[in-house]
C-alpha cells in the first residue's frame, strides 16, 4: 500500500482545512516546511491532485544552485544546506506569484523544477496559470530565521510543518532516496549523517513558527 492510500483520511482532512482557509478572491499560497524525508512532496502532490486545476505546485527545490556554481563556491559537499539555494530568487518568484496585477493580467508565470536524476534544476519548467488560485510550495527552509531566508515566510499565507510518523521511518526514506539516485549504501549513510541530519535539526527548530503541524499517521496535531 502507498503512503497516500494508508493515510487517505488525513489527506482528506488536509484538503478540507486548506479549502476553508482560501479567501473567495485573490491567490492563496500555502507553504509546507519540514525536515528532509518528512513527506512534504507527497503531501503537496496529494493536495494538488485533490484540488485539480485551481491549484499549482511550485517547489523550493527548483532554486538549488547549479552543481557548477556549488563547486565554484566550495559548497558541493553539502548540497541542500541553506546557502546552496538561490533564496532571493525564490522569494522574488513568490512575490511575483502573489501580485494581484499578475493574477489579473491572466499571464502564465514559469517556475523552475529540480530533477534528482541529474541533480540539477531546470528553468521555466512549471507553468503557473491564472486559473491556479491556490499555490502550494514545499521546502526545508520556509521558516528559517536567516538573513537570506527571513523574507520567505511573509510571502506565504500559511505554513504547515510536515512530520513523518517517526524519525526512524524518515531516515529510512532518505536512505532509499539517496540509493535510488546513485549513492551506494555507505555513501548514502554518510550523506545523511554529514548533511541531512544537521539540516534536519536546524529545520526542526522552526516548527514552532508554523500555523499548523501535520503528522503522517495522525493528521493535524496543532
PDB file of C-alpha atoms in Angstrom:
ATOM      1  CA  UNK A   1       0.000   0.000   0.000  1.00  0.00           C
ATOM      2  CA  UNK A   2       1.169   3.517  -0.757  1.00  0.00           C
ATOM      3  CA  UNK A   3       1.574   6.319   1.760  1.00  0.00           C
ATOM      4  CA  UNK A   4      -1.408   8.078   0.186  1.00  0.00           C
ATOM      5  CA  UNK A   5      -3.746   5.082   0.399  1.00  0.00           C
ATOM      6  CA  UNK A   6      -2.797   4.390   4.017  1.00  0.00           C
ATOM      7  CA  UNK A   7      -3.407   7.998   5.058  1.00  0.00           C
ATOM      8  CA  UNK A   8      -6.402   8.830   2.877  1.00  0.00           C
ATOM      9  CA  UNK A   9      -8.431  10.264   5.783  1.00  0.00           C
ATOM     10  CA  UNK A  10      -5.594  12.533   6.940  1.00  0.00           C
ATOM     11  CA  UNK A  11      -5.128  13.867   3.415  1.00  0.00           C
ATOM     12  CA  UNK A  12      -8.873  14.484   3.031  1.00  0.00           C
ATOM     13  CA  UNK A  13      -8.797  16.473   6.281  1.00  0.00           C
ATOM     14  CA  UNK A  14      -5.839  18.486   4.986  1.00  0.00           C
ATOM     15  CA  UNK A  15      -7.733  19.288   1.785  1.00  0.00           C
ATOM     16  CA  UNK A  16     -10.756  20.483   3.782  1.00  0.00           C
ATOM     17  CA  UNK A  17      -8.541  22.588   6.045  1.00  0.00           C
ATOM     18  CA  UNK A  18      -6.851  24.205   3.068  1.00  0.00           C
ATOM     19  CA  UNK A  19     -10.111  24.933   1.254  1.00  0.00           C
ATOM     20  CA  UNK A  20     -11.541  26.578   4.375  1.00  0.00           C
ATOM     21  CA  UNK A  21      -8.536  28.920   4.570  1.00  0.00           C
ATOM     22  CA  UNK A  22      -8.714  30.169   0.964  1.00  0.00           C
ATOM     23  CA  UNK A  23     -10.495  33.536   0.547  1.00  0.00           C
ATOM     24  CA  UNK A  24     -13.174  33.955  -2.148  1.00  0.00           C
ATOM     25  CA  UNK A  25     -10.947  36.274  -4.180  1.00  0.00           C
ATOM     26  CA  UNK A  26      -7.249  36.515  -4.926  1.00  0.00           C
ATOM     27  CA  UNK A  27      -4.490  33.945  -4.687  1.00  0.00           C
ATOM     28  CA  UNK A  28      -3.584  31.876  -1.613  1.00  0.00           C
ATOM     29  CA  UNK A  29      -0.072  30.457  -1.115  1.00  0.00           C
ATOM     30  CA  UNK A  30       0.437  27.552   1.266  1.00  0.00           C
ATOM     31  CA  UNK A  31       3.941  26.585   2.338  1.00  0.00           C
ATOM     32  CA  UNK A  32       4.839  23.090   3.524  1.00  0.00           C
ATOM     33  CA  UNK A  33       8.018  23.014   5.610  1.00  0.00           C
ATOM     34  CA  UNK A  34       9.761  20.116   7.306  1.00  0.00           C
ATOM     35  CA  UNK A  35      12.907  18.039   7.571  1.00  0.00           C
ATOM     36  CA  UNK A  36      14.310  16.028   4.635  1.00  0.00           C
ATOM     37  CA  UNK A  37      12.294  12.855   4.142  1.00  0.00           C
ATOM     38  CA  UNK A  38       9.280  14.059   6.158  1.00  0.00           C
ATOM     39  CA  UNK A  39       6.865  13.628   3.237  1.00  0.00           C
ATOM     40  CA  UNK A  40       6.436  17.263   2.184  1.00  0.00           C
ATOM     41  CA  UNK A  41       6.443  16.495  -1.540  1.00  0.00           C
ATOM     42  CA  UNK A  42       3.977  13.641  -1.090  1.00  0.00           C
ATOM     43  CA  UNK A  43       1.514  15.847   0.787  1.00  0.00           C
ATOM     44  CA  UNK A  44       1.958  18.715  -1.687  1.00  0.00           C
ATOM     45  CA  UNK A  45       1.271  16.438  -4.651  1.00  0.00           C
ATOM     46  CA  UNK A  46      -1.767  14.905  -2.920  1.00  0.00           C
ATOM     47  CA  UNK A  47      -3.237  18.336  -2.200  1.00  0.00           C
ATOM     48  CA  UNK A  48      -2.695  19.475  -5.782  1.00  0.00           C
ATOM     49  CA  UNK A  49      -4.249  16.306  -7.179  1.00  0.00           C
ATOM     50  CA  UNK A  50      -7.323  16.755  -4.978  1.00  0.00           C
ATOM     51  CA  UNK A  51      -7.716  20.430  -5.878  1.00  0.00           C
ATOM     52  CA  UNK A  52      -7.253  19.971  -9.634  1.00  0.00           C
ATOM     53  CA  UNK A  53      -6.850  22.941 -11.985  1.00  0.00           C
ATOM     54  CA  UNK A  54      -7.376  25.519  -9.230  1.00  0.00           C
ATOM     55  CA  UNK A  55      -4.026  24.562  -7.663  1.00  0.00           C
ATOM     56  CA  UNK A  56      -0.372  24.523  -8.731  1.00  0.00           C
ATOM     57  CA  UNK A  57       2.777  23.180  -7.090  1.00  0.00           C
ATOM     58  CA  UNK A  58       5.899  25.364  -7.030  1.00  0.00           C
ATOM     59  CA  UNK A  59       8.656  23.563  -5.065  1.00  0.00           C
ATOM     60  CA  UNK A  60      11.527  25.388  -3.380  1.00  0.00           C
ATOM     61  CA  UNK A  61      13.915  22.751  -4.770  1.00  0.00           C
ATOM     62  CA  UNK A  62      13.822  24.422  -8.177  1.00  0.00           C
ATOM     63  CA  UNK A  63      16.094  27.063  -6.653  1.00  0.00           C
ATOM     64  CA  UNK A  64      19.018  24.741  -5.938  1.00  0.00           C
ATOM     65  CA  UNK A  65      22.176  26.374  -7.225  1.00  0.00           C
ATOM     66  CA  UNK A  66      23.640  24.540 -10.218  1.00  0.00           C
ATOM     67  CA  UNK A  67      26.346  21.986  -9.497  1.00  0.00           C
ATOM     68  CA  UNK A  68      28.951  24.070 -11.309  1.00  0.00           C
ATOM     69  CA  UNK A  69      28.202  27.060  -9.101  1.00  0.00           C
ATOM     70  CA  UNK A  70      28.268  24.929  -5.950  1.00  0.00           C
ATOM     71  CA  UNK A  71      31.697  23.635  -6.982  1.00  0.00           C
ATOM     72  CA  UNK A  72      32.913  27.185  -7.633  1.00  0.00           C
ATOM     73  CA  UNK A  73      31.710  28.263  -4.194  1.00  0.00           C
ATOM     74  CA  UNK A  74      33.161  25.193  -2.472  1.00  0.00           C
ATOM     75  CA  UNK A  75      29.726  24.047  -1.279  1.00  0.00           C
ATOM     76  CA  UNK A  76      29.159  20.926  -3.391  1.00  0.00           C
ATOM     77  CA  UNK A  77      29.873  18.625  -0.454  1.00  0.00           C
ATOM     78  CA  UNK A  78      26.888  19.951   1.489  1.00  0.00           C
ATOM     79  CA  UNK A  79      24.317  20.447  -1.232  1.00  0.00           C
ATOM     80  CA  UNK A  80      20.930  21.014   0.382  1.00  0.00           C
ATOM     81  CA  UNK A  81      22.192  23.375   3.104  1.00  0.00           C
ATOM     82  CA  UNK A  82      20.515  26.810   3.273  1.00  0.00           C
ATOM     83  CA  UNK A  83      23.299  28.611   1.407  1.00  0.00           C
ATOM     84  CA  UNK A  84      23.179  26.185  -1.536  1.00  0.00           C
ATOM     85  CA  UNK A  85      19.893  27.689  -2.785  1.00  0.00           C
ATOM     86  CA  UNK A  86      19.033  30.942  -4.533  1.00  0.00           C
ATOM     87  CA  UNK A  87      16.848  32.150  -1.667  1.00  0.00           C
ATOM     88  CA  UNK A  88      16.460  35.642  -3.158  1.00  0.00           C
ATOM     89  CA  UNK A  89      15.298  34.190  -6.469  1.00  0.00           C
ATOM     90  CA  UNK A  90      12.765  32.009  -4.686  1.00  0.00           C
ATOM     91  CA  UNK A  91      11.407  34.984  -2.736  1.00  0.00           C
ATOM     92  CA  UNK A  92      11.188  37.030  -5.942  1.00  0.00           C
ATOM     93  CA  UNK A  93       9.114  34.317  -7.607  1.00  0.00           C
ATOM     94  CA  UNK A  94       6.746  34.078  -4.628  1.00  0.00           C
ATOM     95  CA  UNK A  95       6.353  37.855  -4.656  1.00  0.00           C
ATOM     96  CA  UNK A  96       5.516  37.815  -8.345  1.00  0.00           C
ATOM     97  CA  UNK A  97       3.068  34.936  -7.947  1.00  0.00           C
ATOM     98  CA  UNK A  98       1.111  36.686  -5.223  1.00  0.00           C
ATOM     99  CA  UNK A  99       0.939  40.003  -7.095  1.00  0.00           C
ATOM    100  CA  UNK A 100      -2.720  40.962  -7.817  1.00  0.00           C
ATOM    101  CA  UNK A 101      -1.572  42.587 -11.058  1.00  0.00           C
ATOM    102  CA  UNK A 102      -0.024  39.351 -12.285  1.00  0.00           C
ATOM    103  CA  UNK A 103      -3.156  37.381 -11.448  1.00  0.00           C
ATOM    104  CA  UNK A 104      -5.475  39.965 -13.001  1.00  0.00           C
ATOM    105  CA  UNK A 105      -3.444  40.100 -16.216  1.00  0.00           C
ATOM    106  CA  UNK A 106      -4.026  36.401 -16.885  1.00  0.00           C
ATOM    107  CA  UNK A 107      -0.346  35.814 -17.590  1.00  0.00           C
ATOM    108  CA  UNK A 108       1.385  32.489 -17.043  1.00  0.00           C
ATOM    109  CA  UNK A 109       4.380  32.581 -14.719  1.00  0.00           C
ATOM    110  CA  UNK A 110       7.079  29.938 -15.190  1.00  0.00           C
ATOM    111  CA  UNK A 111       8.910  28.350 -12.262  1.00  0.00           C
ATOM    112  CA  UNK A 112      11.974  26.080 -12.195  1.00  0.00           C
ATOM    113  CA  UNK A 113      11.897  22.389 -11.267  1.00  0.00           C
ATOM    114  CA  UNK A 114      14.590  20.212  -9.690  1.00  0.00           C
ATOM    115  CA  UNK A 115      15.455  16.818 -11.194  1.00  0.00           C
ATOM    116  CA  UNK A 116      17.037  14.308  -8.833  1.00  0.00           C
ATOM    117  CA  UNK A 117      18.090  12.045 -11.687  1.00  0.00           C
ATOM    118  CA  UNK A 118      20.540  14.721 -12.860  1.00  0.00           C
ATOM    119  CA  UNK A 119      20.798  16.638  -9.553  1.00  0.00           C
ATOM    120  CA  UNK A 120      20.132  19.920 -11.343  1.00  0.00           C
ATOM    121  CA  UNK A 121      17.317  22.499 -11.587  1.00  0.00           C
ATOM    122  CA  UNK A 122      15.748  23.281 -14.958  1.00  0.00           C
ATOM    123  CA  UNK A 123      14.364  26.773 -15.504  1.00  0.00           C
ATOM    124  CA  UNK A 124      10.892  27.540 -16.840  1.00  0.00           C
ATOM    125  CA  UNK A 125       9.509  24.027 -16.494  1.00  0.00           C
ATOM    126  CA  UNK A 126       6.464  24.641 -14.276  1.00  0.00           C
ATOM    127  CA  UNK A 127       3.709  26.834 -15.781  1.00  0.00           C
ATOM    128  CA  UNK A 128       1.554  28.600 -13.206  1.00  0.00           C
ATOM    129  CA  UNK A 129      -1.576  29.843 -14.968  1.00  0.00           C
ATOM    130  CA  UNK A 130      -4.035  32.439 -13.724  1.00  0.00           C
ATOM    131  CA  UNK A 131      -6.578  29.661 -13.095  1.00  0.00           C
ATOM    132  CA  UNK A 132      -4.427  28.416 -10.216  1.00  0.00           C
ATOM    133  CA  UNK A 133      -5.713  30.417  -7.259  1.00  0.00           C
ATOM    134  CA  UNK A 134      -4.161  28.064  -4.720  1.00  0.00           C
ATOM    135  CA  UNK A 135      -0.399  27.694  -4.876  1.00  0.00           C
ATOM    136  CA  UNK A 136       1.474  25.108  -2.830  1.00  0.00           C
ATOM    137  CA  UNK A 137       5.182  25.436  -2.268  1.00  0.00           C
ATOM    138  CA  UNK A 138       7.211  22.986  -0.220  1.00  0.00           C
ATOM    139  CA  UNK A 139      10.758  23.043   1.054  1.00  0.00           C
ATOM    140  CA  UNK A 140      13.031  22.788   4.039  1.00  0.00           C
ATOM    141  CA  UNK A 141      13.702  26.424   4.850  1.00  0.00           C
ATOM    142  CA  UNK A 142      10.410  28.289   4.550  1.00  0.00           C
ATOM    143  CA  UNK A 143      10.518  29.312   8.223  1.00  0.00           C
ATOM    144  CA  UNK A 144      14.257  29.683   8.652  1.00  0.00           C
ATOM    145  CA  UNK A 145      15.381  32.716  10.666  1.00  0.00           C
ATOM    146  CA  UNK A 146      18.343  33.550   8.479  1.00  0.00           C
ATOM    147  CA  UNK A 147      19.004  36.818   6.619  1.00  0.00           C
ATOM    148  CA  UNK A 148      18.742  35.158   3.220  1.00  0.00           C
ATOM    149  CA  UNK A 149      15.511  33.301   4.045  1.00  0.00           C
ATOM    150  CA  UNK A 150      13.766  35.600   6.518  1.00  0.00           C
ATOM    151  CA  UNK A 151      11.517  37.229   3.934  1.00  0.00           C
ATOM    152  CA  UNK A 152      10.035  33.991   2.583  1.00  0.00           C
ATOM    153  CA  UNK A 153       7.506  33.328   5.373  1.00  0.00           C
ATOM    154  CA  UNK A 154       5.961  36.769   4.902  1.00  0.00           C
ATOM    155  CA  UNK A 155       5.107  35.863   1.299  1.00  0.00           C
ATOM    156  CA  UNK A 156       3.106  32.803   2.379  1.00  0.00           C
ATOM    157  CA  UNK A 157      -0.471  32.935   3.666  1.00  0.00           C
ATOM    158  CA  UNK A 158       0.026  29.865   5.825  1.00  0.00           C
ATOM    159  CA  UNK A 159       2.877  27.471   6.547  1.00  0.00           C
ATOM    160  CA  UNK A 160       2.247  23.901   7.695  1.00  0.00           C
ATOM    161  CA  UNK A 161       5.055  21.916   9.265  1.00  0.00           C
ATOM    162  CA  UNK A 162       5.075  18.308   7.999  1.00  0.00           C
ATOM    163  CA  UNK A 163       6.362  15.457  10.157  1.00  0.00           C
ATOM    164  CA  UNK A 164       6.933  11.771   9.395  1.00  0.00           C
ATOM    165  CA  UNK A 165       5.213   9.126  11.540  1.00  0.00           C
ATOM    166  CA  UNK A 166       8.514   8.696  13.364  1.00  0.00           C
ATOM    167  CA  UNK A 167      12.111   9.723  12.789  1.00  0.00           C
ATOM    168  CA  UNK A 168      13.338   6.201  12.029  1.00  0.00           C
ATOM    169  CA  UNK A 169      10.927   5.985   9.095  1.00  0.00           C
ATOM    170  CA  UNK A 170      12.061   9.399   7.852  1.00  0.00           C
ATOM    171  CA  UNK A 171      15.659   8.171   7.906  1.00  0.00           C
ATOM    172  CA  UNK A 172      14.691   5.010   6.005  1.00  0.00           C
ATOM    173  CA  UNK A 173      13.057   7.097   3.289  1.00  0.00           C
ATOM    174  CA  UNK A 174      16.119   9.296   2.996  1.00  0.00           C
ATOM    175  CA  UNK A 175      18.409   6.279   2.712  1.00  0.00           C
ATOM    176  CA  UNK A 176      16.223   4.729  -0.010  1.00  0.00           C
ATOM    177  CA  UNK A 177      16.077   8.043  -1.895  1.00  0.00           C
ATOM    178  CA  UNK A 178      19.851   8.502  -1.914  1.00  0.00           C
ATOM    179  CA  UNK A 179      20.414   4.923  -3.081  1.00  0.00           C
ATOM    180  CA  UNK A 180      17.754   5.243  -5.798  1.00  0.00           C
ATOM    181  CA  UNK A 181      19.525   8.287  -7.212  1.00  0.00           C
ATOM    182  CA  UNK A 182      23.034   6.880  -7.383  1.00  0.00           C
ATOM    183  CA  UNK A 183      24.747   6.671  -3.987  1.00  0.00           C
ATOM    184  CA  UNK A 184      25.814   3.321  -2.582  1.00  0.00           C
ATOM    185  CA  UNK A 185      24.583   2.467   0.956  1.00  0.00           C
ATOM    186  CA  UNK A 186      27.754   3.689   2.671  1.00  0.00           C
ATOM    187  CA  UNK A 187      27.744   6.957   0.725  1.00  0.00           C
ATOM    188  CA  UNK A 188      24.036   7.425   1.471  1.00  0.00           C
ATOM    189  CA  UNK A 189      24.535   6.895   5.206  1.00  0.00           C
ATOM    190  CA  UNK A 190      27.488   9.291   5.249  1.00  0.00           C
ATOM    191  CA  UNK A 191      25.463  11.965   3.441  1.00  0.00           C
ATOM    192  CA  UNK A 192      22.572  11.593   5.886  1.00  0.00           C
ATOM    193  CA  UNK A 193      24.917  11.895   8.875  1.00  0.00           C
ATOM    194  CA  UNK A 194      27.007  14.741   7.496  1.00  0.00           C
ATOM    195  CA  UNK A 195      24.409  16.804   5.623  1.00  0.00           C
ATOM    196  CA  UNK A 196      20.782  15.749   6.073  1.00  0.00           C
ATOM    197  CA  UNK A 197      20.823  15.337   9.857  1.00  0.00           C
ATOM    198  CA  UNK A 198      22.385  18.756  10.610  1.00  0.00           C
ATOM    199  CA  UNK A 199      19.895  20.345   8.209  1.00  0.00           C
ATOM    200  CA  UNK A 200      17.016  18.462   9.860  1.00  0.00           C
ATOM    201  CA  UNK A 201      17.948  19.763  13.313  1.00  0.00           C
ATOM    202  CA  UNK A 202      18.034  23.303  12.000  1.00  0.00           C
ATOM    203  CA  UNK A 203      14.663  22.869  10.300  1.00  0.00           C
ATOM    204  CA  UNK A 204      13.042  21.247  13.347  1.00  0.00           C
ATOM    205  CA  UNK A 205      13.878  24.377  15.336  1.00  0.00           C
ATOM    206  CA  UNK A 206      11.454  26.308  13.066  1.00  0.00           C
ATOM    207  CA  UNK A 207       8.468  24.039  13.849  1.00  0.00           C
ATOM    208  CA  UNK A 208       7.050  26.403  16.462  1.00  0.00           C
ATOM    209  CA  UNK A 209       6.582  29.132  13.849  1.00  0.00           C
ATOM    210  CA  UNK A 210       4.220  27.099  11.664  1.00  0.00           C
ATOM    211  CA  UNK A 211       0.497  27.830  11.554  1.00  0.00           C
ATOM    212  CA  UNK A 212      -0.260  24.108  11.729  1.00  0.00           C
ATOM    213  CA  UNK A 213       1.619  20.831  12.200  1.00  0.00           C
ATOM    214  CA  UNK A 214       0.644  17.833  10.043  1.00  0.00           C
ATOM    215  CA  UNK A 215       1.945  14.428  11.079  1.00  0.00           C
ATOM    216  CA  UNK A 216       1.633  11.421   8.794  1.00  0.00           C
ATOM    217  CA  UNK A 217      -0.419   8.729  10.514  1.00  0.00           C
ATOM    218  CA  UNK A 218      -2.151  11.245  12.807  1.00  0.00           C
ATOM    219  CA  UNK A 219      -3.205  14.301  10.843  1.00  0.00           C
ATOM    220  CA  UNK A 220      -3.066  17.772  12.343  1.00  0.00           C
ATOM    221  CA  UNK A 221      -1.509  17.779  15.800  1.00  0.00           C
ATOM    222  CA  UNK A 222      -1.592  21.571  16.128  1.00  0.00           C
TER     223      UNK A 222
END
